[in-house]
XYZ file of C-alpha atoms in Angstrom:
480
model
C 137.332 97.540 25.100
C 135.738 98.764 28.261
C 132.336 97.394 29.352
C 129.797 99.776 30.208
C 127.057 98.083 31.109
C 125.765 96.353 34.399
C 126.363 92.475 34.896
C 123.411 90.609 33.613
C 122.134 92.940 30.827
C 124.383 90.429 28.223
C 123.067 87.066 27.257
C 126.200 85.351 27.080
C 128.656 87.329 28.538
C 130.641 85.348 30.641
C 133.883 85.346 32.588
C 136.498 82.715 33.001
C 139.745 82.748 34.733
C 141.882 83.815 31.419
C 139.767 86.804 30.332
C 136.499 87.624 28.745
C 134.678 85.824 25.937
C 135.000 88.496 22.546
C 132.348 90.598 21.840
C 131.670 91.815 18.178
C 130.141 95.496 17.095
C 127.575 92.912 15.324
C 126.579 91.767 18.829
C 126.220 95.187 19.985
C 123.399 96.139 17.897
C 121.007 93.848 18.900
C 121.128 94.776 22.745
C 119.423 97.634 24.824
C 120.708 99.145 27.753
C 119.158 100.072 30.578
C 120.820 102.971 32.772
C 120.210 103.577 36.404
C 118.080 106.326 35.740
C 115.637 105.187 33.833
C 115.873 102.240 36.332
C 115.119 104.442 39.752
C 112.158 106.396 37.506
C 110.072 102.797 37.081
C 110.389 102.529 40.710
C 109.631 105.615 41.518
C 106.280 105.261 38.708
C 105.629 101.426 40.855
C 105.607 103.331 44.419
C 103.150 105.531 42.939
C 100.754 103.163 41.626
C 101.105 101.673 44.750
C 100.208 104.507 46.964
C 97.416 105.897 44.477
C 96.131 101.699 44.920
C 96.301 102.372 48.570
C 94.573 105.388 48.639
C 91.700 103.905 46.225
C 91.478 100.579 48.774
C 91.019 103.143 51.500
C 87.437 102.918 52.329
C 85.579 104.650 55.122
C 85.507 101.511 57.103
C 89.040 101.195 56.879
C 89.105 105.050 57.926
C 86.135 104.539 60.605
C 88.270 101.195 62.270
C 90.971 103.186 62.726
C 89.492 106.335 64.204
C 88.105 104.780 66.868
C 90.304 101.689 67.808
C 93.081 103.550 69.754
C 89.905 104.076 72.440
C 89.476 100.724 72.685
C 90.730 98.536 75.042
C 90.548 94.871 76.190
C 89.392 94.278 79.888
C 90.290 90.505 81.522
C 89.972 89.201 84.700
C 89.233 86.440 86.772
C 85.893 85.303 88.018
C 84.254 82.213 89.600
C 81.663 80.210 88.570
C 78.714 77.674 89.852
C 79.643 74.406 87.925
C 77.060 71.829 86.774
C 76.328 69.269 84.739
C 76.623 70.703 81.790
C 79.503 72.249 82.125
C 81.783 70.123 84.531
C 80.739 66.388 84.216
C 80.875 64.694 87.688
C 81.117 68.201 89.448
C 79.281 68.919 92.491
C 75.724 70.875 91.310
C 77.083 73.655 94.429
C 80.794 73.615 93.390
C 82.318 76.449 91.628
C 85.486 76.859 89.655
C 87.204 80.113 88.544
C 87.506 81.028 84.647
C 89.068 83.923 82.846
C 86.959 86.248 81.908
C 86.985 88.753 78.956
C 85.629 91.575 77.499
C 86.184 95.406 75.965
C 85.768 98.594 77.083
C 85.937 102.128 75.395
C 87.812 105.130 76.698
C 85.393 108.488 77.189
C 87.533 110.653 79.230
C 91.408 110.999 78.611
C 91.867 110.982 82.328
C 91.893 107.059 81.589
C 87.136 106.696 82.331
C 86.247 103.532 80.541
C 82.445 102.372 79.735
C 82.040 98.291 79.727
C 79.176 96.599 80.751
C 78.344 95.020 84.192
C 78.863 91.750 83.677
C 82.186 92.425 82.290
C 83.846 93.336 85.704
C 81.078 91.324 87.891
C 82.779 90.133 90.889
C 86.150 90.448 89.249
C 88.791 91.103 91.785
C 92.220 92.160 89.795
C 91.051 93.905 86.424
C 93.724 93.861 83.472
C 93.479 96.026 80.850
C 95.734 96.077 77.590
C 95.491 99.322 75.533
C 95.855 99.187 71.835
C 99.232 100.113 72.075
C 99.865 96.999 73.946
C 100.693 98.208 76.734
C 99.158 96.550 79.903
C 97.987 98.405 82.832
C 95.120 97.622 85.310
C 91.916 99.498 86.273
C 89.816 100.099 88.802
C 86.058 99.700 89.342
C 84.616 103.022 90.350
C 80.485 102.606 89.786
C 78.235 100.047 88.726
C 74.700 100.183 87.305
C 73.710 95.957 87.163
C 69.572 96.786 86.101
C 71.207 98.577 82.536
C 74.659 96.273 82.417
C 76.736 99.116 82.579
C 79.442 99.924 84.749
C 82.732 102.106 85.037
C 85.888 101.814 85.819
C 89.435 103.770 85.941
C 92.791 103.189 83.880
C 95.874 103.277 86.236
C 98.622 105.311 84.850
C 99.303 108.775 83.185
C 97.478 109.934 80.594
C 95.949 111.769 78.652
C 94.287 108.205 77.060
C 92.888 108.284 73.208
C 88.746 109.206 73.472
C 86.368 107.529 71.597
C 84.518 110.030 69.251
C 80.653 109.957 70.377
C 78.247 110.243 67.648
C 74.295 110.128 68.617
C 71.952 107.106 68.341
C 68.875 109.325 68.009
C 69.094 109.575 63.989
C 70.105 105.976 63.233
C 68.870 104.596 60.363
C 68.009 100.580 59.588
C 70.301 99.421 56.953
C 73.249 102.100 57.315
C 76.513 100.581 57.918
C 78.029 99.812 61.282
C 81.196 97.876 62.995
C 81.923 96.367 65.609
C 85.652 96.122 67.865
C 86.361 94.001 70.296
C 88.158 91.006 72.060
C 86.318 88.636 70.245
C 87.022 85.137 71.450
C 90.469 86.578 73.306
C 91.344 87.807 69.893
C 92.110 91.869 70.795
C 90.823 94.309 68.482
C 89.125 92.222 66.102
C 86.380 94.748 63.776
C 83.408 93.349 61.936
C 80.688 95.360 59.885
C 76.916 94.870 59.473
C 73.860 97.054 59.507
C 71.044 97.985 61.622
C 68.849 95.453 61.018
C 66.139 96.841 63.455
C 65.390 99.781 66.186
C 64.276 100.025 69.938
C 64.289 96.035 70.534
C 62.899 94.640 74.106
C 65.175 91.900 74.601
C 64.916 89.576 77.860
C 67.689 87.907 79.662
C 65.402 86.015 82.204
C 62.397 86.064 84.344
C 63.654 89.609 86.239
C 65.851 91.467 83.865
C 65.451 92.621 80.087
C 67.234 94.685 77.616
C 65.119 97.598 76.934
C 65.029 99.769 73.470
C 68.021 98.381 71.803
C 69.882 98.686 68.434
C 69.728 95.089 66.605
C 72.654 94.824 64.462
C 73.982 92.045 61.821
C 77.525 92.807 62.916
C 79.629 89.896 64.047
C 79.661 90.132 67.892
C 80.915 87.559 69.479
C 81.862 86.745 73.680
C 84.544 89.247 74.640
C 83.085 91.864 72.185
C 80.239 93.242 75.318
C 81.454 96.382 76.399
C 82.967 97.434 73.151
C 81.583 99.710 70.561
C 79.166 99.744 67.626
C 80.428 102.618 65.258
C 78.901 104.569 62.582
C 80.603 104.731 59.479
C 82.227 108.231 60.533
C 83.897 105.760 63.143
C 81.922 107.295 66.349
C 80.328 105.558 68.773
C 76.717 104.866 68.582
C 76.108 102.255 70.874
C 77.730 99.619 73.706
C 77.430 96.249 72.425
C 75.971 93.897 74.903
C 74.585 90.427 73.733
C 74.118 88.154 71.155
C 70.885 85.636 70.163
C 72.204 82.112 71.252
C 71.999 80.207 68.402
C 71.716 82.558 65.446
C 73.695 84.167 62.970
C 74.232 87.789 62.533
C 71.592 88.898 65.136
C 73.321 91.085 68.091
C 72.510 94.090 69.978
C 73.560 97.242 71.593
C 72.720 99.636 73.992
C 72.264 102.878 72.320
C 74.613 105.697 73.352
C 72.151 108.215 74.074
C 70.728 105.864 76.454
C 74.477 104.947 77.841
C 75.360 108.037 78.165
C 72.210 109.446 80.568
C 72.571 106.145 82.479
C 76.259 106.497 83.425
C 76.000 110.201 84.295
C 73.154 109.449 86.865
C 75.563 106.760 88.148
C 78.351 108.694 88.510
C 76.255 111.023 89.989
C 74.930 109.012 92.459
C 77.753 107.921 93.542
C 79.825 111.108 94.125
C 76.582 112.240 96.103
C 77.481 109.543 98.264
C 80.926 110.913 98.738
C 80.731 114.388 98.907
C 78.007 117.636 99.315
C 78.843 120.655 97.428
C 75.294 122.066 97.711
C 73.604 122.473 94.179
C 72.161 121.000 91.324
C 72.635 121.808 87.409
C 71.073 120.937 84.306
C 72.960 120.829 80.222
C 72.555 123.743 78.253
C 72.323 124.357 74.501
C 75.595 126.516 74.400
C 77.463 123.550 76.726
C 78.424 124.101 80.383
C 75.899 123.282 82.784
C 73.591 125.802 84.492
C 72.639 126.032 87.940
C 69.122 125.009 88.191
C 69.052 124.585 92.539
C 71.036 126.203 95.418
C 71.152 124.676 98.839
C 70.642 127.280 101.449
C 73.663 127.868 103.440
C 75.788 125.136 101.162
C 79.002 125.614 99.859
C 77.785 126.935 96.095
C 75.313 129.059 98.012
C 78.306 130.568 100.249
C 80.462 130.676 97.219
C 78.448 133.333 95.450
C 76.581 131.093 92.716
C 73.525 131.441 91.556
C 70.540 130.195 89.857
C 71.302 130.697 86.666
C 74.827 130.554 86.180
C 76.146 128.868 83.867
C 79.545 126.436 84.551
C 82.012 126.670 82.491
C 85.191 125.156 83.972
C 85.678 123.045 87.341
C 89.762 122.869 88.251
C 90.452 124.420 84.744
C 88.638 120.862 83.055
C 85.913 122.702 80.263
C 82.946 121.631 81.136
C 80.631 120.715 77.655
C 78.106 117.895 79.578
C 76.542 116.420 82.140
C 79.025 113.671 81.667
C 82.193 115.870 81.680
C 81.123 117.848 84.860
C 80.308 114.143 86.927
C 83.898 112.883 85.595
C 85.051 116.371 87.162
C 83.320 115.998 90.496
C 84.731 112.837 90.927
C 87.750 113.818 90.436
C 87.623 115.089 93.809
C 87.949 114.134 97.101
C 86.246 115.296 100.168
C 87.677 118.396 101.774
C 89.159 119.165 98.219
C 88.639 122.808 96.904
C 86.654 123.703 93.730
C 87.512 126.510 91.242
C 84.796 127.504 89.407
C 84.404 129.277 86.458
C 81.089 130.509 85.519
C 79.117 133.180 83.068
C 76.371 134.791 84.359
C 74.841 138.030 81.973
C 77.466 137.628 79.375
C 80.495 138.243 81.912
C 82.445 135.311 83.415
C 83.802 134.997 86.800
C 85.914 132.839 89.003
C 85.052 131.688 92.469
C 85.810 128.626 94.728
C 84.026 126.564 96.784
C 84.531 123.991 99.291
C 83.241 120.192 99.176
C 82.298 118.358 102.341
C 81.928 114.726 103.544
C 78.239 114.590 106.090
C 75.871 112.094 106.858
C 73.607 113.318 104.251
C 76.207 112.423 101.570
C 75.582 108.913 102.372
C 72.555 106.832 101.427
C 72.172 105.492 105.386
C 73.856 106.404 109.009
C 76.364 103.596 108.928
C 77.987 104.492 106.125
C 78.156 107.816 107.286
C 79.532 106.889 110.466
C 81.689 104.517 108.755
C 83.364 108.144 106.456
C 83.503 109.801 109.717
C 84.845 107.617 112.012
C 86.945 105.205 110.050
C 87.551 107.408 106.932
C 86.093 104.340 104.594
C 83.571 104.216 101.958
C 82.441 100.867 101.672
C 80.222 98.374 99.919
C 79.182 94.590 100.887
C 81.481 92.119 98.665
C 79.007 89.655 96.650
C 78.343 85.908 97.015
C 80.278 84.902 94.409
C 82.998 87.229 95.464
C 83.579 86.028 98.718
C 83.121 82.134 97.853
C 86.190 82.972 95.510
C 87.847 84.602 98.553
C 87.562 81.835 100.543
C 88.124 79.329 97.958
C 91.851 81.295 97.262
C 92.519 81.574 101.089
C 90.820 78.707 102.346
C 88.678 80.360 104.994
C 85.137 80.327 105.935
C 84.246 84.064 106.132
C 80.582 85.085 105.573
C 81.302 88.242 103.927
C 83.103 91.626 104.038
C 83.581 94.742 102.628
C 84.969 95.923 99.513
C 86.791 99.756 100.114
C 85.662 102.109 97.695
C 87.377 105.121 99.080
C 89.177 106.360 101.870
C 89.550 109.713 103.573
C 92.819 111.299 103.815
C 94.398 112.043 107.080
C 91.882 109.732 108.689
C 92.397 106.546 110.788
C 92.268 104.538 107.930
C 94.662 106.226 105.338
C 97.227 106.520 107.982
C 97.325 102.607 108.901
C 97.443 102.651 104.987
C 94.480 100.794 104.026
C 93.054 101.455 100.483
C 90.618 101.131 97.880
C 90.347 97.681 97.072
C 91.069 96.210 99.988
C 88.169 93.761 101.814
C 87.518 94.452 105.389
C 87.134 91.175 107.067
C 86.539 92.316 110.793
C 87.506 94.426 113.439
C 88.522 92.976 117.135
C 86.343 89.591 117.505
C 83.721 90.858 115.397
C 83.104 90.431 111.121
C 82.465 92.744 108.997
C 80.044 91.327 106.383
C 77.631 94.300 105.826
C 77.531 97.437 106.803
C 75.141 97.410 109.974
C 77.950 95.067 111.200
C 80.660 98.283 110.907
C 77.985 100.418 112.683
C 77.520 98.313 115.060
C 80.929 97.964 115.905
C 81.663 101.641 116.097
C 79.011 102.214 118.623
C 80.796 99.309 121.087
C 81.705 100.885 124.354
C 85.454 100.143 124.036
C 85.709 101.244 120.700
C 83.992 104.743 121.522
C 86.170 105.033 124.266
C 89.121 105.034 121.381
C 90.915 101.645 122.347
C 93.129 100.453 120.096
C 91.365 97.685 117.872
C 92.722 95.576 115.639
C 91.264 95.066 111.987
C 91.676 92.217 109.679
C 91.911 92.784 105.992
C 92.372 91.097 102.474
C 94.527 92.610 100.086
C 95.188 90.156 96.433
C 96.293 86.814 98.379
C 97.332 88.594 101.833
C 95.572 88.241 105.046
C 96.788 91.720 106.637
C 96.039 93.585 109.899
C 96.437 96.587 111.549
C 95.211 98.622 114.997
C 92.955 100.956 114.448
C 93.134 103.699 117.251
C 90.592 106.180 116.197
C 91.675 108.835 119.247
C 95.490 108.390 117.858
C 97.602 107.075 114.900
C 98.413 103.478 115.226
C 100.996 101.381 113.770
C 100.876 100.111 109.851
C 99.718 97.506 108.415
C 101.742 93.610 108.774
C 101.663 90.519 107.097
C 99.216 88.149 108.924
């Protein structure tokens, strides 16, 4: 008799090496069979209960978390410390020691922007970023506001990068739902939820800096989480999350995004004014864009055919929609780079272009004008704790230098292939430690004459140098 059904569906049925064991017609009547198709249709019935269970667990926090976390990313770097007794028994009270230091940043512009706070990327040297992908990549700091605790900086690499959505912190609400992502204690991504517990808190940090109007939030935030973001439940940002109360549970706070987002524009904006003139000034409008609200006389929007009035639509085919999106576009740029413009003025649109300029009124004082002009650097002073770290790492005894922000292309600097980043120790027998000292320098009677000059530089652990002939190209840059 053949046997139809699968192995294991018969108590008792059992093979030896001679044959099968005999099975009666009376044993057949008290078994069921199961066939394969009624098999594959329970598992088909158990994937759908599990995907209708999924669906049901699927809350909007769930939904909100995962909106928003590809924007996130985890910022760590190296900085030194002052030790003392608390923290280093038997240390010397004016020692210092360097630590790894942690935090998160979000993603606002797919051209890689990020928004962290200050003391995130404080005298940090080499910033490391990983992405929620995983993927590590570095960034670079490209303005600073220490008096709010914010500060931006730059993703190396190709984008476009995932943008956080931006919601508004103008209509919050005490007790709605909110979450929190960040590198909590070095563990990336973590999300917690809370509510606003309170509105427009004065917190202060010490005898010369406090916190002004902030969100209070019961959302665990722990170190690593500053710089990250405090969502609404629709998963958009409403606020930068910045400090904790030492010593208490569930009581954190946040900078509110309206507020974040004003602050970094004027930042950005200060600091491409220090780079570059292009000769107006524009304010947000309700339809987007920004409209021209100040002309320059004889300036490159004024020569370019703008007008009060118009209204900016695209810069470099990059839709304008803010005061945030048109800085980011500006500083894009470099010096001596041209501007397409795109702009509506009575209902038509037109195109023009206009031309952006490096001058000593870009800059905030003479030196560092002369320092664009001459040199081809933009620079700023490198901090205390900065250069102890320097020296520390090199063991030298400098008493400063300074940190390149920029450099000009084609200029003396760019072709002896210095770059942004690197720390300017000195130039022939002279330091650099502030900028007077650069200015100074450049007005030396042998140096004005265009000798050749030679320039000492830090680059990661490398003592470089160079000669800097400012009449002719010199030669490159060797190890010192």
């Amino acid at each position: 008799m053949g046997v139809l059904l699968s192995m294991g569906l018969l108590a008792g049925f059992t093979a030896s090496g001679a044959g099968v064991d005999t099975v009666t017609a009376d044993d057949l009547q008290n078994v069921t069979a199961t066939s394969y198709r009624a098999a594959e249709t329970s598992v088909r019935e158990m994937r759908t209960n599990a995907r209708s269970s999924r669906s049901m667990r699927e809350t909007p926090t769930v939904t909100a978390i995962r909106r928003a976390s590809p924007s996130v990313v985890n910022l760590h770097g190296q900085k030194t410390i002052r030790n003392t007794a608390a923290n280093m028994a038997g240390a010397s009270p004016d020692s210092f020691r360097q630590v790894n230091g942690m935090g998160t940043g979000v993603v606002i512009d797919p051209r890689g922007y990020v928004i962290t706070n200050y003391h995130v990327v404080e005298d940090v040297n080499d910033l490391n970023v990983t992405l929620h992908s995983g993927e590590a990549t570095r960034a670079d700091l490209i303005a600073t506001d220490p008096q709010s605790d914010l500060a931006l900086v730059k993703l190396r690499g190709n984008g476009p990068f995932p943008t956080i959505p931006r919601g508004r912190s103008d209509d919050l609400m005490i007790g709605e739902t909110v979450i929190a992502i960040g590198n909590a204690f070095g563990y990336v991504h973590t999300s917690t939820e809370g509510i606003i517990s309170a509105l427009h808190r004065d917190v202060p940090v010490n005898e010369t800096q406090q916190y002004r109007d902030l969100i209070q939030t019961s959302a665990g935030i722990n170190p690593g989480n500053s710089g990250g973001p405090l969502l609404n439940i629709d998963g958009e940002m409403i606020g930068v999350n910045v400090a904790v109360r030492v010593g208490a549970q569930q009581i954190a706070f946040a900078i509110p995004i309206d507020q974040v987002l004003e602050t970094v524009t004027d930042m950005i904006d200060r600091h491409n004014s220090r780079r570059m003139v292009i000769g107006m000034q524009g304010a947000p409008t309700s339809r987007g864009g920004i409209q021209v609200t100040q002309l320059d006389d004889g300036g490159s929007a004024y020569q370019a055919g703008l007008q009060r009035g118009d209204r900016l639509v695209r810069l470099n085919e990059q839709s304008i929609e803010d005061p945030l999106n048109y800085a980011l576009s500006v500083l894009e740029l470099r010096p001596g780079d041209p501007l397409k413009v795109e702009f509506e003025r009575d209902g038509d649109f037109f195109q023009t272009e206009l031309a952006t300029a490096a001058s000593a009124q870009a800059f905030g004082d003479p030196a560092s004008a002369l320092a664009w002009q001459v040199i081809g650097v933009s620079v700023r002073p490198a901090g205390e704790s900065f250069v102890r770290r320097m020296n520390s790492r090199l063991r030298t005894n400098y008493r400063g230098g300074l940190i390149v922000t920029d450099v000009r292309p084609g200029s003396a600097a760019s072709e002896q292939g210095i770059a942004a980043g690197d720390v300017l120790l000195g130039i022939h027998v002279w330091q650099t430690a502030a900028v007077e000292d650069l200015a100074e320098i450049l007005e030396q009677p042998n140096i004005r004459r265009g000798s050749k000059a030679k320039f000492f530089l830090v680059r990661k652990d490398q003592t470089l140098y160079g000669h800097l002939q400012l009449a002719s190209q010199g030669s490159q840059l060797t190890r010192h």
